[in-house]
């Protein structure tokens, strides 16, 4: 009877240990996911502000060829961009870049308004989160291998 209780106690302690490890892994994964998405949102916001400033400068100087060139160049050089556009206040797309390959995962979207003397404009960007998701998948695999 004593050996039965000892065996049951060991099994219960093992289960509690596994539950604590699983909860810790979930906490680590969730924290990393939130931190990585927050970093991506900050990065996208910074880039969107820069793009909006450049678009505003091009609109002020009526250098539309520069705006078109920069939007297409930025989109094609920056692999995370799914699409990037500049719209007027009527929703008409003035300049746009769209990646040939659509996003496979969640897309992070942001926009920024530009107020000008002749109306307002909207710079929109959609960013692919595939690289971030791959990183999170690798983290999850590592956590499962280290602490099964």
PDB file of C-alpha atoms in Angstrom:
ATOM      1  CA  UNK A   1       0.000   0.000   0.000  1.00  0.00           C
ATOM      2  CA  UNK A   2       2.870   2.407   0.839  1.00  0.00           C
ATOM      3  CA  UNK A   3       4.629   1.736  -2.475  1.00  0.00           C
ATOM      4  CA  UNK A   4       1.330   2.424  -4.270  1.00  0.00           C
ATOM      5  CA  UNK A   5       1.059   5.860  -2.597  1.00  0.00           C
ATOM      6  CA  UNK A   6       4.696   6.606  -3.334  1.00  0.00           C
ATOM      7  CA  UNK A   7       4.207   5.714  -7.011  1.00  0.00           C
ATOM      8  CA  UNK A   8       1.039   7.822  -7.201  1.00  0.00           C
ATOM      9  CA  UNK A   9       2.841  10.760  -5.559  1.00  0.00           C
ATOM     10  CA  UNK A  10       5.695  10.524  -8.059  1.00  0.00           C
ATOM     11  CA  UNK A  11       3.257  10.394 -10.970  1.00  0.00           C
ATOM     12  CA  UNK A  12       1.323  13.408  -9.633  1.00  0.00           C
ATOM     13  CA  UNK A  13       4.522  15.387  -9.093  1.00  0.00           C
ATOM     14  CA  UNK A  14       5.587  14.526 -12.639  1.00  0.00           C
ATOM     15  CA  UNK A  15       2.247  15.724 -13.989  1.00  0.00           C
ATOM     16  CA  UNK A  16       2.470  18.966 -12.009  1.00  0.00           C
ATOM     17  CA  UNK A  17       6.012  19.494 -13.311  1.00  0.00           C
ATOM     18  CA  UNK A  18       4.857  18.956 -16.904  1.00  0.00           C
ATOM     19  CA  UNK A  19       1.946  21.365 -16.425  1.00  0.00           C
ATOM     20  CA  UNK A  20       4.268  24.032 -15.015  1.00  0.00           C
ATOM     21  CA  UNK A  21       6.646  23.585 -17.967  1.00  0.00           C
ATOM     22  CA  UNK A  22       3.758  23.758 -20.459  1.00  0.00           C
ATOM     23  CA  UNK A  23       2.418  26.942 -18.821  1.00  0.00           C
ATOM     24  CA  UNK A  24       5.902  28.459 -18.899  1.00  0.00           C
ATOM     25  CA  UNK A  25       6.296  27.581 -22.576  1.00  0.00           C
ATOM     26  CA  UNK A  26       2.921  29.126 -23.381  1.00  0.00           C
ATOM     27  CA  UNK A  27       3.911  32.274 -21.501  1.00  0.00           C
ATOM     28  CA  UNK A  28       7.244  32.522 -23.373  1.00  0.00           C
ATOM     29  CA  UNK A  29       5.575  31.939 -26.749  1.00  0.00           C
ATOM     30  CA  UNK A  30       2.804  34.467 -26.107  1.00  0.00           C
ATOM     31  CA  UNK A  31       5.238  37.096 -24.842  1.00  0.00           C
ATOM     32  CA  UNK A  32       7.519  36.664 -27.873  1.00  0.00           C
ATOM     33  CA  UNK A  33       4.557  36.795 -30.258  1.00  0.00           C
ATOM     34  CA  UNK A  34       3.238  40.038 -28.753  1.00  0.00           C
ATOM     35  CA  UNK A  35       6.726  41.582 -28.667  1.00  0.00           C
ATOM     36  CA  UNK A  36       7.510  40.661 -32.280  1.00  0.00           C
ATOM     37  CA  UNK A  37       4.180  41.963 -33.573  1.00  0.00           C
ATOM     38  CA  UNK A  38       4.605  45.191 -31.581  1.00  0.00           C
ATOM     39  CA  UNK A  39       8.085  45.639 -33.089  1.00  0.00           C
ATOM     40  CA  UNK A  40       6.708  45.038 -36.579  1.00  0.00           C
ATOM     41  CA  UNK A  41       3.914  47.555 -35.979  1.00  0.00           C
ATOM     42  CA  UNK A  42       6.438  50.167 -34.776  1.00  0.00           C
ATOM     43  CA  UNK A  43       8.668  49.501 -37.760  1.00  0.00           C
ATOM     44  CA  UNK A  44       5.725  49.750 -40.152  1.00  0.00           C
ATOM     45  CA  UNK A  45       4.585  52.987 -38.509  1.00  0.00           C
ATOM     46  CA  UNK A  46       8.055  54.515 -38.867  1.00  0.00           C
ATOM     47  CA  UNK A  47       8.263  53.486 -42.510  1.00  0.00           C
ATOM     48  CA  UNK A  48       4.744  54.739 -43.186  1.00  0.00           C
ATOM     49  CA  UNK A  49       5.612  58.132 -41.688  1.00  0.00           C
ATOM     50  CA  UNK A  50       8.662  58.366 -43.941  1.00  0.00           C
ATOM     51  CA  UNK A  51       6.667  57.342 -47.012  1.00  0.00           C
ATOM     52  CA  UNK A  52       3.968  59.880 -46.171  1.00  0.00           C
ATOM     53  CA  UNK A  53       6.557  62.656 -45.797  1.00  0.00           C
ATOM     54  CA  UNK A  54       8.098  61.780 -49.164  1.00  0.00           C
ATOM     55  CA  UNK A  55       4.667  61.620 -50.808  1.00  0.00           C
ATOM     56  CA  UNK A  56       3.732  64.971 -49.293  1.00  0.00           C
ATOM     57  CA  UNK A  57       6.939  66.528 -50.609  1.00  0.00           C
ATOM     58  CA  UNK A  58       6.246  65.109 -54.071  1.00  0.00           C
ATOM     59  CA  UNK A  59       2.681  66.408 -53.988  1.00  0.00           C
ATOM     60  CA  UNK A  60       3.816  69.891 -52.892  1.00  0.00           C
ATOM     61  CA  UNK A  61       6.355  70.097 -55.714  1.00  0.00           C
ATOM     62  CA  UNK A  62       4.013  68.307 -58.147  1.00  0.00           C
ATOM     63  CA  UNK A  63       6.720  65.753 -58.796  1.00  0.00           C
ATOM     64  CA  UNK A  64       4.359  62.867 -59.468  1.00  0.00           C
ATOM     65  CA  UNK A  65       6.942  60.831 -61.364  1.00  0.00           C
ATOM     66  CA  UNK A  66       9.091  60.784 -58.218  1.00  0.00           C
ATOM     67  CA  UNK A  67       6.175  59.557 -56.100  1.00  0.00           C
ATOM     68  CA  UNK A  68       5.368  56.803 -58.566  1.00  0.00           C
ATOM     69  CA  UNK A  69       9.015  55.765 -58.895  1.00  0.00           C
ATOM     70  CA  UNK A  70       9.561  55.740 -55.134  1.00  0.00           C
ATOM     71  CA  UNK A  71       6.413  53.765 -54.304  1.00  0.00           C
ATOM     72  CA  UNK A  72       7.214  51.119 -56.906  1.00  0.00           C
ATOM     73  CA  UNK A  73      10.878  50.993 -55.915  1.00  0.00           C
ATOM     74  CA  UNK A  74      10.136  50.807 -52.198  1.00  0.00           C
ATOM     75  CA  UNK A  75       7.614  48.024 -52.693  1.00  0.00           C
ATOM     76  CA  UNK A  76       9.822  45.947 -54.954  1.00  0.00           C
ATOM     77  CA  UNK A  77      12.939  46.329 -52.765  1.00  0.00           C
ATOM     78  CA  UNK A  78      11.227  45.669 -49.452  1.00  0.00           C
ATOM     79  CA  UNK A  79      10.139  42.020 -49.582  1.00  0.00           C
ATOM     80  CA  UNK A  80       7.618  42.283 -46.740  1.00  0.00           C
ATOM     81  CA  UNK A  81       5.408  44.787 -48.592  1.00  0.00           C
ATOM     82  CA  UNK A  82       2.307  43.155 -50.065  1.00  0.00           C
ATOM     83  CA  UNK A  83       0.911  46.415 -51.411  1.00  0.00           C
ATOM     84  CA  UNK A  84       1.498  50.128 -51.037  1.00  0.00           C
ATOM     85  CA  UNK A  85      -0.672  52.929 -52.369  1.00  0.00           C
ATOM     86  CA  UNK A  86      -1.408  56.637 -52.365  1.00  0.00           C
ATOM     87  CA  UNK A  87      -5.090  57.580 -52.663  1.00  0.00           C
ATOM     88  CA  UNK A  88      -6.850  60.922 -52.905  1.00  0.00           C
ATOM     89  CA  UNK A  89      -9.801  61.927 -50.715  1.00  0.00           C
ATOM     90  CA  UNK A  90     -12.260  60.388 -53.212  1.00  0.00           C
ATOM     91  CA  UNK A  91     -10.667  56.951 -52.825  1.00  0.00           C
ATOM     92  CA  UNK A  92      -9.018  57.064 -56.241  1.00  0.00           C
ATOM     93  CA  UNK A  93      -5.676  55.280 -56.259  1.00  0.00           C
ATOM     94  CA  UNK A  94      -3.066  57.641 -57.677  1.00  0.00           C
ATOM     95  CA  UNK A  95      -0.010  55.402 -57.312  1.00  0.00           C
ATOM     96  CA  UNK A  96       0.228  51.791 -56.299  1.00  0.00           C
ATOM     97  CA  UNK A  97       2.621  48.904 -55.913  1.00  0.00           C
ATOM     98  CA  UNK A  98       1.290  45.372 -55.564  1.00  0.00           C
ATOM     99  CA  UNK A  99       3.486  42.339 -55.079  1.00  0.00           C
ATOM    100  CA  UNK A 100       3.079  39.547 -57.620  1.00  0.00           C
ATOM    101  CA  UNK A 101       2.885  36.860 -54.919  1.00  0.00           C
ATOM    102  CA  UNK A 102       0.004  37.338 -52.465  1.00  0.00           C
ATOM    103  CA  UNK A 103       0.533  37.034 -48.728  1.00  0.00           C
ATOM    104  CA  UNK A 104       0.294  33.520 -47.310  1.00  0.00           C
ATOM    105  CA  UNK A 105      -0.301  34.604 -43.727  1.00  0.00           C
ATOM    106  CA  UNK A 106      -1.767  37.452 -41.753  1.00  0.00           C
ATOM    107  CA  UNK A 107      -1.218  40.913 -43.241  1.00  0.00           C
ATOM    108  CA  UNK A 108      -0.491  43.909 -41.048  1.00  0.00           C
ATOM    109  CA  UNK A 109      -2.193  47.052 -42.407  1.00  0.00           C
ATOM    110  CA  UNK A 110      -1.538  50.707 -41.664  1.00  0.00           C
ATOM    111  CA  UNK A 111      -2.468  54.014 -43.188  1.00  0.00           C
ATOM    112  CA  UNK A 112      -1.622  57.660 -42.707  1.00  0.00           C
ATOM    113  CA  UNK A 113      -3.480  60.742 -43.880  1.00  0.00           C
ATOM    114  CA  UNK A 114      -1.725  63.631 -45.603  1.00  0.00           C
ATOM    115  CA  UNK A 115      -3.576  66.944 -45.477  1.00  0.00           C
ATOM    116  CA  UNK A 116      -2.783  69.309 -48.309  1.00  0.00           C
ATOM    117  CA  UNK A 117      -4.204  72.572 -49.593  1.00  0.00           C
ATOM    118  CA  UNK A 118      -6.086  70.744 -52.374  1.00  0.00           C
ATOM    119  CA  UNK A 119      -7.523  67.975 -50.197  1.00  0.00           C
ATOM    120  CA  UNK A 120      -6.369  64.992 -48.238  1.00  0.00           C
ATOM    121  CA  UNK A 121      -4.506  61.908 -49.339  1.00  0.00           C
ATOM    122  CA  UNK A 122      -4.040  58.526 -47.771  1.00  0.00           C
ATOM    123  CA  UNK A 123      -0.884  56.406 -47.796  1.00  0.00           C
ATOM    124  CA  UNK A 124      -1.682  52.725 -47.202  1.00  0.00           C
ATOM    125  CA  UNK A 125       0.692  49.834 -46.643  1.00  0.00           C
ATOM    126  CA  UNK A 126       0.080  46.131 -46.103  1.00  0.00           C
ATOM    127  CA  UNK A 127       2.957  44.068 -44.759  1.00  0.00           C
ATOM    128  CA  UNK A 128       3.321  40.287 -44.914  1.00  0.00           C
ATOM    129  CA  UNK A 129       4.004  38.646 -41.558  1.00  0.00           C
ATOM    130  CA  UNK A 130       5.251  35.323 -42.988  1.00  0.00           C
ATOM    131  CA  UNK A 131       8.831  35.809 -41.748  1.00  0.00           C
ATOM    132  CA  UNK A 132       7.572  36.629 -38.275  1.00  0.00           C
ATOM    133  CA  UNK A 133       5.284  33.595 -38.281  1.00  0.00           C
ATOM    134  CA  UNK A 134       8.173  31.366 -39.391  1.00  0.00           C
ATOM    135  CA  UNK A 135      10.221  32.678 -36.489  1.00  0.00           C
ATOM    136  CA  UNK A 136       7.375  31.944 -34.069  1.00  0.00           C
ATOM    137  CA  UNK A 137       6.944  28.434 -35.487  1.00  0.00           C
ATOM    138  CA  UNK A 138      10.658  27.779 -34.931  1.00  0.00           C
ATOM    139  CA  UNK A 139      10.387  29.100 -31.373  1.00  0.00           C
ATOM    140  CA  UNK A 140       7.439  26.817 -30.683  1.00  0.00           C
ATOM    141  CA  UNK A 141       9.362  23.822 -32.027  1.00  0.00           C
ATOM    142  CA  UNK A 142      12.365  24.708 -29.857  1.00  0.00           C
ATOM    143  CA  UNK A 143      10.178  25.044 -26.777  1.00  0.00           C
ATOM    144  CA  UNK A 144       8.564  21.672 -27.447  1.00  0.00           C
ATOM    145  CA  UNK A 145      11.926  19.975 -27.996  1.00  0.00           C
ATOM    146  CA  UNK A 146      13.571  21.470 -24.925  1.00  0.00           C
ATOM    147  CA  UNK A 147      10.611  21.088 -22.588  1.00  0.00           C
ATOM    148  CA  UNK A 148       8.301  18.350 -23.891  1.00  0.00           C
TER     149      UNK A 148
END
